[in-house]
Amino acid sequence: MVTLVHSPATTGLSVQVRGVHHAFDTPGGPLPVLDDVTLDIEPGEFVALLGPSGCGKSTLLRLLAGLEAPSEGKLGADKVRIVGPDPSRLLVFQDPTLYPWRSVRGNVALGLEAQGVDPQQAAARTDRTLRLVGLGGFEQALPSELSGGMAQRAALARVLVNDPRLLLLDEPFGKLDSLTRMTLQTEILRLWRDAGFTVLLVTHDVEEALLLAQRIVVFSPRPARIVREVAVEEPYPRRRDNPALQSLRRDILASLGHAHEL
Amino acid sequence: MSSSALALSSDRFAGRSEEVVEPASPRAPVWRGGIVAALAWAAAAGVTWTWPDITPWSRSGLLGAVECTLGAALFLLAFAGNRGRLAALRPWDRWLGAGAVLLTLWQILTAKTAILPLPFFPPPQSILEVYTDDSARLLESAARSLLLLLPGYAIGGAVGFANGVAIGWWKQASYWGHPILRFVGPLPATAWLPLAFFVFPGSQSASTFLIALATAFPVAVLTSSGVKGVNAAYYDIARTLGASERFLILKVAIPAALPDVFVGLFMGLGASFAVLIVAEMMGVKAGLGWYLQWAQGWAAYANLYGALIVMALLFSSLIALLFTVRDRVLAWQKAIVRW
Ligand SMILES: Nc1ncnc2c1ncn2[C@@H]1O[C@H](COP(=O)(O)OP(=O)(O)O)[C@@H](O)[C@H]1O
Ligand SMILES: [Mg+2]
């Protein structure tokens, strides 16, 4: 596989989350989702956010992407307050949500087009990125012609082509079959190590967090509070049967309240 | 990229190639249905030629010739092999045969036995006579109808689309526009006819306005609901990627809403036909609507049927054209409404 050719020197963003509370207005009154979340992430770090489903992990990513403003508290990237979306901080969702009317190439070129990048340059960057994620030859295909794994690769390419400095991954492998998931996990790791961006991966899969992240932040059920932070110092590539990871896994499951499943 | 490579490496690709293509056989098979249809047309010609009319019709000879020609053409086609565009006729063999049977039944009931009386039930030969003797007036009427319809439809489509996008996108536009659509939209455009003919300087401009009105409402309603219904995640994605509002409207909202826009255009086209014909009957002294009125005034029922057939051909061609455009524009989508 090729390495990230267009920008070998991407530097990751640092992330600051300070005393963030968030609540949604619902017909039944405000629904608190984030409860005093404070978190610091180093440039280039790979952090996993782990917590029960519905606790507020996606909400935190949306705040970091600038799609919503917190009810209370501050969020920053490189110590600059986040006030809106920016192509340096990009989200990959659980569903690839490609635009069905655009070809794979058109989907990946979306950001460059929106930012007014010269079309010829954009086309070259797009095709390079497609090759990078293993979709070379599928430039003209329509999203409806792709398998789930390929669509998720295209969604990843749509983000990577913009040289993001903070990659926000919201359970991006959640709906894939286990073999495809393993392949994509390995590739994310490779991309991260080659490109140097910061990664914030939301997952509810402890094993996935242990395989990929340097640090795991564990949330409580809604409203999400940070209950633990675990550093994972094993070198990459990691093996699932690594005993150190096994014991960390038991440890984390216990703090998620699943001690009986050990 | 070959399509077989696609099919191999993508597990969902199979879903696309659902249409079953009949395997091409090495020797061109004879089209049996075509032969049956050809024989039916030959029989129809035989009836026309040999069974004398109650009162002789001048176009009976020509009708028989047309039937005979059709039969011969189908016969040749049946042995021509499964090639070329005409091969698309093959699935229609039962209709082709039934056409001959129905035409002959009609002829027997009218020209040959007069069981169905004149003047309300003219025989096919008298309609053929309308086409041979009055074609200039019919063609001119069709052209005038088309020239009246198309500008009104284009204006109505454009105005409806623009308003629909605005109402779908901006809260303020929706606040003011939506109640108007809800309240005024259900009025049939023909209800405005007396007012329009009074307010506008001429019947042409009044009719154009009414046709535009009839088109604009369904287009506006469908476009606005299409824009409002766009998956919110599409906007989130574009916004994080740095899209401006203009980009969101032009490159996200509108393409995503296009399937609904085409439904609106289809409904608007149907509504515009109704207004066109009524306007031509009431005020514009030209066009197929006027021709119908005129034929009725002279009790020329054959002309009436003849004009109805031309109208059906014209309108269904326009709808087919709209669907062709839609299938081109929405090639990414599987066709939902077939025409
Ligand atoms: N826009 C919204 N309006 C109201 N409630 C919301 C909204 N978005 C999310 N929620 C609610 O907030 C809670 C947390 O959602 P989310 O952040 O998606 O959880 P997670 O990603 O951890 O599964 C859920 O109970 C969800 O129903
Ligand atoms: Mg979520």
Tab-separated table of N, CA and C in Angstrom, chain B residues 10-89:
chain	number	residue	atom	x	y	z
B	10	SER	N	-17.774	-6.778	-5.073
B	10	SER	CA	-18.772	-6.079	-4.274
B	10	SER	C	-19.953	-6.998	-4.063
B	11	ASP	N	-20.236	-7.285	-2.796
B	11	ASP	CA	-21.262	-8.287	-2.535
B	11	ASP	C	-22.670	-7.777	-2.805
B	12	ARG	N	-22.855	-6.432	-2.879
B	12	ARG	CA	-24.208	-5.939	-3.095
B	12	ARG	C	-24.473	-5.617	-4.548
B	13	PHE	N	-23.463	-5.809	-5.377
B	13	PHE	CA	-23.626	-5.384	-6.762
B	13	PHE	C	-24.753	-6.145	-7.430
B	14	ALA	N	-24.927	-7.375	-7.017
B	14	ALA	CA	-25.909	-8.234	-7.650
B	14	ALA	C	-27.295	-7.608	-7.648
B	15	GLY	N	-27.576	-6.804	-6.643
B	15	GLY	CA	-28.878	-6.179	-6.535
B	15	GLY	C	-29.226	-5.317	-7.722
B	16	ARG	N	-28.214	-4.879	-8.487
B	16	ARG	CA	-28.476	-3.927	-9.554
B	16	ARG	C	-28.915	-4.567	-10.847
B	17	SER	N	-28.420	-5.761	-11.062
B	17	SER	CA	-28.675	-6.355	-12.372
B	17	SER	C	-29.864	-7.296	-12.288
B	18	GLU	N	-30.986	-6.759	-11.840
B	18	GLU	CA	-32.148	-7.605	-11.649
B	18	GLU	C	-32.864	-7.919	-12.956
B	19	GLU	N	-32.831	-6.959	-13.896
B	19	GLU	CA	-33.562	-7.171	-15.128
B	19	GLU	C	-33.001	-8.406	-15.816
B	20	VAL	N	-33.885	-9.310	-16.094
B	20	VAL	CA	-33.429	-10.553	-16.709
B	20	VAL	C	-33.346	-10.347	-18.212
B	21	VAL	N	-32.180	-10.554	-18.760
B	21	VAL	CA	-32.007	-10.423	-20.197
B	21	VAL	C	-32.094	-11.812	-20.800
B	22	GLU	N	-32.965	-11.951	-21.791
B	22	GLU	CA	-33.089	-13.261	-22.400
B	22	GLU	C	-31.810	-13.600	-23.144
B	23	PRO	N	-31.339	-14.818	-22.968
B	23	PRO	CA	-30.074	-15.180	-23.610
B	23	PRO	C	-30.214	-15.144	-25.129
B	24	ALA	N	-29.224	-14.547	-25.788
B	24	ALA	CA	-29.269	-14.476	-27.240
B	24	ALA	C	-28.965	-15.854	-27.803
B	25	SER	N	-29.870	-16.381	-28.589
B	25	SER	CA	-29.621	-17.708	-29.138
B	25	SER	C	-28.905	-17.533	-30.473
B	26	PRO	N	-28.086	-18.501	-30.888
B	26	PRO	CA	-27.288	-18.348	-32.093
B	26	PRO	C	-28.144	-18.190	-33.353
B	27	ARG	N	-29.210	-19.015	-33.502
B	27	ARG	CA	-30.072	-18.868	-34.665
B	27	ARG	C	-31.249	-17.996	-34.279
B	28	ALA	N	-31.550	-16.984	-35.119
B	28	ALA	CA	-32.635	-16.072	-34.798
B	28	ALA	C	-33.935	-16.860	-34.702
B	29	PRO	N	-34.602	-16.827	-33.562
B	29	PRO	CA	-35.849	-17.582	-33.431
B	29	PRO	C	-36.967	-16.874	-34.173
B	30	VAL	N	-37.890	-17.660	-34.682
B	30	VAL	CA	-39.046	-17.080	-35.360
B	30	VAL	C	-39.981	-16.538	-34.292
B	31	TRP	N	-40.539	-15.356	-34.594
B	31	TRP	CA	-41.424	-14.695	-33.629
B	31	TRP	C	-42.848	-15.206	-33.858
B	32	ARG	N	-43.241	-16.223	-33.069
B	32	ARG	CA	-44.552	-16.856	-33.290
B	32	ARG	C	-45.691	-15.877	-33.081
B	33	GLY	N	-45.612	-15.125	-31.977
B	33	GLY	CA	-46.665	-14.140	-31.685
B	33	GLY	C	-46.822	-13.156	-32.830
B	34	GLY	N	-45.691	-12.827	-33.466
B	34	GLY	CA	-45.724	-11.889	-34.593
B	34	GLY	C	-46.489	-12.476	-35.765
B	35	ILE	N	-46.288	-13.781	-35.992
B	35	ILE	CA	-46.997	-14.424	-37.096
B	35	ILE	C	-48.495	-14.431	-36.825
B	36	VAL	N	-48.864	-14.736	-35.581
B	36	VAL	CA	-50.287	-14.740	-35.220
B	36	VAL	C	-50.877	-13.353	-35.445
B	37	ALA	N	-50.156	-12.321	-34.981
B	37	ALA	CA	-50.655	-10.951	-35.146
B	37	ALA	C	-50.772	-10.610	-36.629
B	38	ALA	N	-49.774	-11.039	-37.426
B	38	ALA	CA	-49.801	-10.748	-38.862
B	38	ALA	C	-51.036	-11.381	-39.505
B	39	LEU	N	-51.324	-12.631	-39.100
B	39	LEU	CA	-52.510	-13.307	-39.656
B	39	LEU	C	-53.783	-12.575	-39.247
B	40	ALA	N	-53.814	-12.081	-37.992
B	40	ALA	CA	-54.998	-11.350	-37.523
B	40	ALA	C	-55.219	-10.109	-38.375
B	41	TRP	N	-54.118	-9.401	-38.708
B	41	TRP	CA	-54.266	-8.196	-39.525
B	41	TRP	C	-54.683	-8.558	-40.959
B	42	ALA	N	-54.160	-9.659	-41.465
B	42	ALA	CA	-54.551	-10.090	-42.809
B	42	ALA	C	-56.039	-10.401	-42.834
B	43	ALA	N	-56.509	-11.080	-41.763
B	43	ALA	CA	-57.937	-11.399	-41.669
B	43	ALA	C	-58.758	-10.124	-41.600
B	44	ALA	N	-58.243	-9.125	-40.841
B	44	ALA	CA	-58.954	-7.853	-40.717
B	44	ALA	C	-59.095	-7.204	-42.097
B	45	ALA	N	-58.013	-7.254	-42.868
B	45	ALA	CA	-58.058	-6.666	-44.212
B	45	ALA	C	-59.079	-7.410	-45.068
B	46	GLY	N	-59.117	-8.733	-44.908
B	46	GLY	CA	-60.074	-9.536	-45.660
B	46	GLY	C	-61.502	-9.110	-45.357
B	47	VAL	N	-61.801	-8.937	-44.053
B	47	VAL	CA	-63.143	-8.507	-43.650
B	47	VAL	C	-63.462	-7.160	-44.283
B	48	THR	N	-62.501	-6.221	-44.174
B	48	THR	CA	-62.733	-4.870	-44.684
B	48	THR	C	-63.031	-4.888	-46.176
B	49	TRP	N	-62.286	-5.703	-46.900
B	49	TRP	CA	-62.399	-5.689	-48.364
B	49	TRP	C	-63.596	-6.477	-48.887
B	50	THR	N	-63.859	-7.632	-48.257
B	50	THR	CA	-64.841	-8.520	-48.874
B	50	THR	C	-66.256	-8.334	-48.343
B	51	TRP	N	-66.388	-7.929	-47.094
B	51	TRP	CA	-67.722	-7.744	-46.520
B	51	TRP	C	-68.199	-6.348	-46.894
B	52	PRO	N	-69.274	-6.244	-47.695
B	52	PRO	CA	-69.686	-4.899	-48.151
B	52	PRO	C	-70.241	-4.029	-47.024
B	53	ASP	N	-69.937	-2.737	-47.123
B	53	ASP	CA	-70.466	-1.782	-46.153
B	53	ASP	C	-71.965	-1.596	-46.378
B	54	ILE	N	-72.693	-1.250	-45.298
B	54	ILE	CA	-74.125	-0.972	-45.416
B	54	ILE	C	-74.325	0.233	-46.325
B	55	THR	N	-73.676	1.353	-45.944
B	55	THR	CA	-73.587	2.463	-46.889
B	55	THR	C	-72.120	2.572	-47.234
B	56	PRO	N	-71.769	2.514	-48.509
B	56	PRO	CA	-70.345	2.434	-48.868
B	56	PRO	C	-69.529	3.610	-48.313
B	57	TRP	N	-68.380	3.274	-47.718
B	57	TRP	CA	-67.466	4.279	-47.198
B	57	TRP	C	-66.307	4.435	-48.162
B	58	SER	N	-65.964	5.688	-48.461
B	58	SER	CA	-64.939	5.898	-49.482
B	58	SER	C	-63.568	5.403	-49.022
B	59	ARG	N	-63.340	5.300	-47.694
B	59	ARG	CA	-62.003	4.927	-47.221
B	59	ARG	C	-61.883	3.451	-46.855
B	60	SER	N	-62.875	2.638	-47.219
B	60	SER	CA	-62.785	1.217	-46.891
B	60	SER	C	-61.611	0.560	-47.586
B	61	GLY	N	-61.395	0.933	-48.836
B	61	GLY	CA	-60.267	0.359	-49.568
B	61	GLY	C	-58.953	0.690	-48.914
B	62	LEU	N	-58.802	1.949	-48.512
B	62	LEU	CA	-57.565	2.391	-47.868
B	62	LEU	C	-57.375	1.693	-46.523
B	63	LEU	N	-58.467	1.566	-45.773
B	63	LEU	CA	-58.366	0.901	-44.467
B	63	LEU	C	-57.851	-0.525	-44.642
B	64	GLY	N	-58.428	-1.215	-45.623
B	64	GLY	CA	-57.962	-2.565	-45.885
B	64	GLY	C	-56.483	-2.581	-46.252
B	65	ALA	N	-56.071	-1.591	-47.037
B	65	ALA	CA	-54.665	-1.530	-47.441
B	65	ALA	C	-53.757	-1.322	-46.228
B	66	VAL	N	-54.193	-0.437	-45.317
B	66	VAL	CA	-53.397	-0.201	-44.111
B	66	VAL	C	-53.276	-1.475	-43.293
B	67	GLU	N	-54.405	-2.182	-43.128
B	67	GLU	CA	-54.404	-3.421	-42.348
B	67	GLU	C	-53.497	-4.455	-42.999
B	68	CYS	N	-53.595	-4.528	-44.311
B	68	CYS	CA	-52.804	-5.493	-45.057
B	68	CYS	C	-51.303	-5.197	-44.917
B	69	THR	N	-50.962	-3.906	-45.017
B	69	THR	CA	-49.563	-3.498	-44.890
B	69	THR	C	-49.020	-3.849	-43.510
B	70	LEU	N	-49.839	-3.569	-42.492
B	70	LEU	CA	-49.421	-3.894	-41.129
B	70	LEU	C	-49.148	-5.389	-40.984
B	71	GLY	N	-50.072	-6.173	-41.531
B	71	GLY	CA	-49.910	-7.619	-41.457
B	71	GLY	C	-48.628	-8.058	-42.148
B	72	ALA	N	-48.369	-7.492	-43.337
B	72	ALA	CA	-47.165	-7.877	-44.082
B	72	ALA	C	-45.907	-7.476	-43.305
B	73	ALA	N	-45.946	-6.293	-42.732
B	73	ALA	CA	-44.781	-5.820	-41.990
B	73	ALA	C	-44.502	-6.733	-40.799
B	74	LEU	N	-45.548	-7.111	-40.084
B	74	LEU	CA	-45.369	-7.993	-38.928
B	74	LEU	C	-44.842	-9.349	-39.370
B	75	PHE	N	-45.319	-9.796	-40.515
B	75	PHE	CA	-44.890	-11.100	-41.026
B	75	PHE	C	-43.386	-11.077	-41.329
B	76	LEU	N	-42.948	-10.006	-42.001
B	76	LEU	CA	-41.519	-9.879	-42.300
B	76	LEU	C	-40.701	-9.821	-41.014
B	77	LEU	N	-41.206	-9.029	-40.083
B	77	LEU	CA	-40.509	-8.850	-38.809
B	77	LEU	C	-40.370	-10.171	-38.048
B	78	ALA	N	-41.395	-11.002	-38.189
B	78	ALA	CA	-41.384	-12.259	-37.450
B	78	ALA	C	-40.223	-13.149	-37.887
B	79	PHE	N	-39.782	-12.965	-39.126
B	79	PHE	CA	-38.668	-13.784	-39.606
B	79	PHE	C	-37.358	-13.017	-39.660
B	80	ALA	N	-37.377	-11.745	-39.224
B	80	ALA	CA	-36.190	-10.893	-39.373
B	80	ALA	C	-35.170	-11.127	-38.272
B	81	GLY	N	-35.505	-11.976	-37.310
B	81	GLY	CA	-34.540	-12.205	-36.232
B	81	GLY	C	-34.704	-11.174	-35.141
B	82	ASN	N	-34.132	-11.513	-33.992
B	82	ASN	CA	-34.330	-10.692	-32.797
B	82	ASN	C	-33.290	-9.589	-32.751
B	83	ARG	N	-33.294	-8.717	-33.747
B	83	ARG	CA	-32.277	-7.680	-33.813
B	83	ARG	C	-32.914	-6.321	-33.976
B	84	GLY	N	-32.155	-5.306	-33.698
B	84	GLY	CA	-32.602	-3.951	-33.978
B	84	GLY	C	-33.659	-3.464	-33.006
B	85	ARG	N	-34.060	-2.216	-33.228
B	85	ARG	CA	-34.986	-1.568	-32.305
B	85	ARG	C	-36.372	-2.177	-32.388
B	86	LEU	N	-36.728	-2.680	-33.582
B	86	LEU	CA	-38.076	-3.208	-33.741
B	86	LEU	C	-38.281	-4.481	-32.928
B	87	ALA	N	-37.191	-5.100	-32.521
B	87	ALA	CA	-37.315	-6.287	-31.691
B	87	ALA	C	-38.007	-5.961	-30.374
B	88	ALA	N	-37.985	-4.669	-29.996
B	88	ALA	CA	-38.656	-4.259	-28.768
B	88	ALA	C	-40.162	-4.479	-28.857
B	89	LEU	N	-40.668	-4.677	-30.093
B	89	LEU	CA	-42.104	-4.925	-30.271
B	89	LEU	C	-42.510	-6.309	-29.774
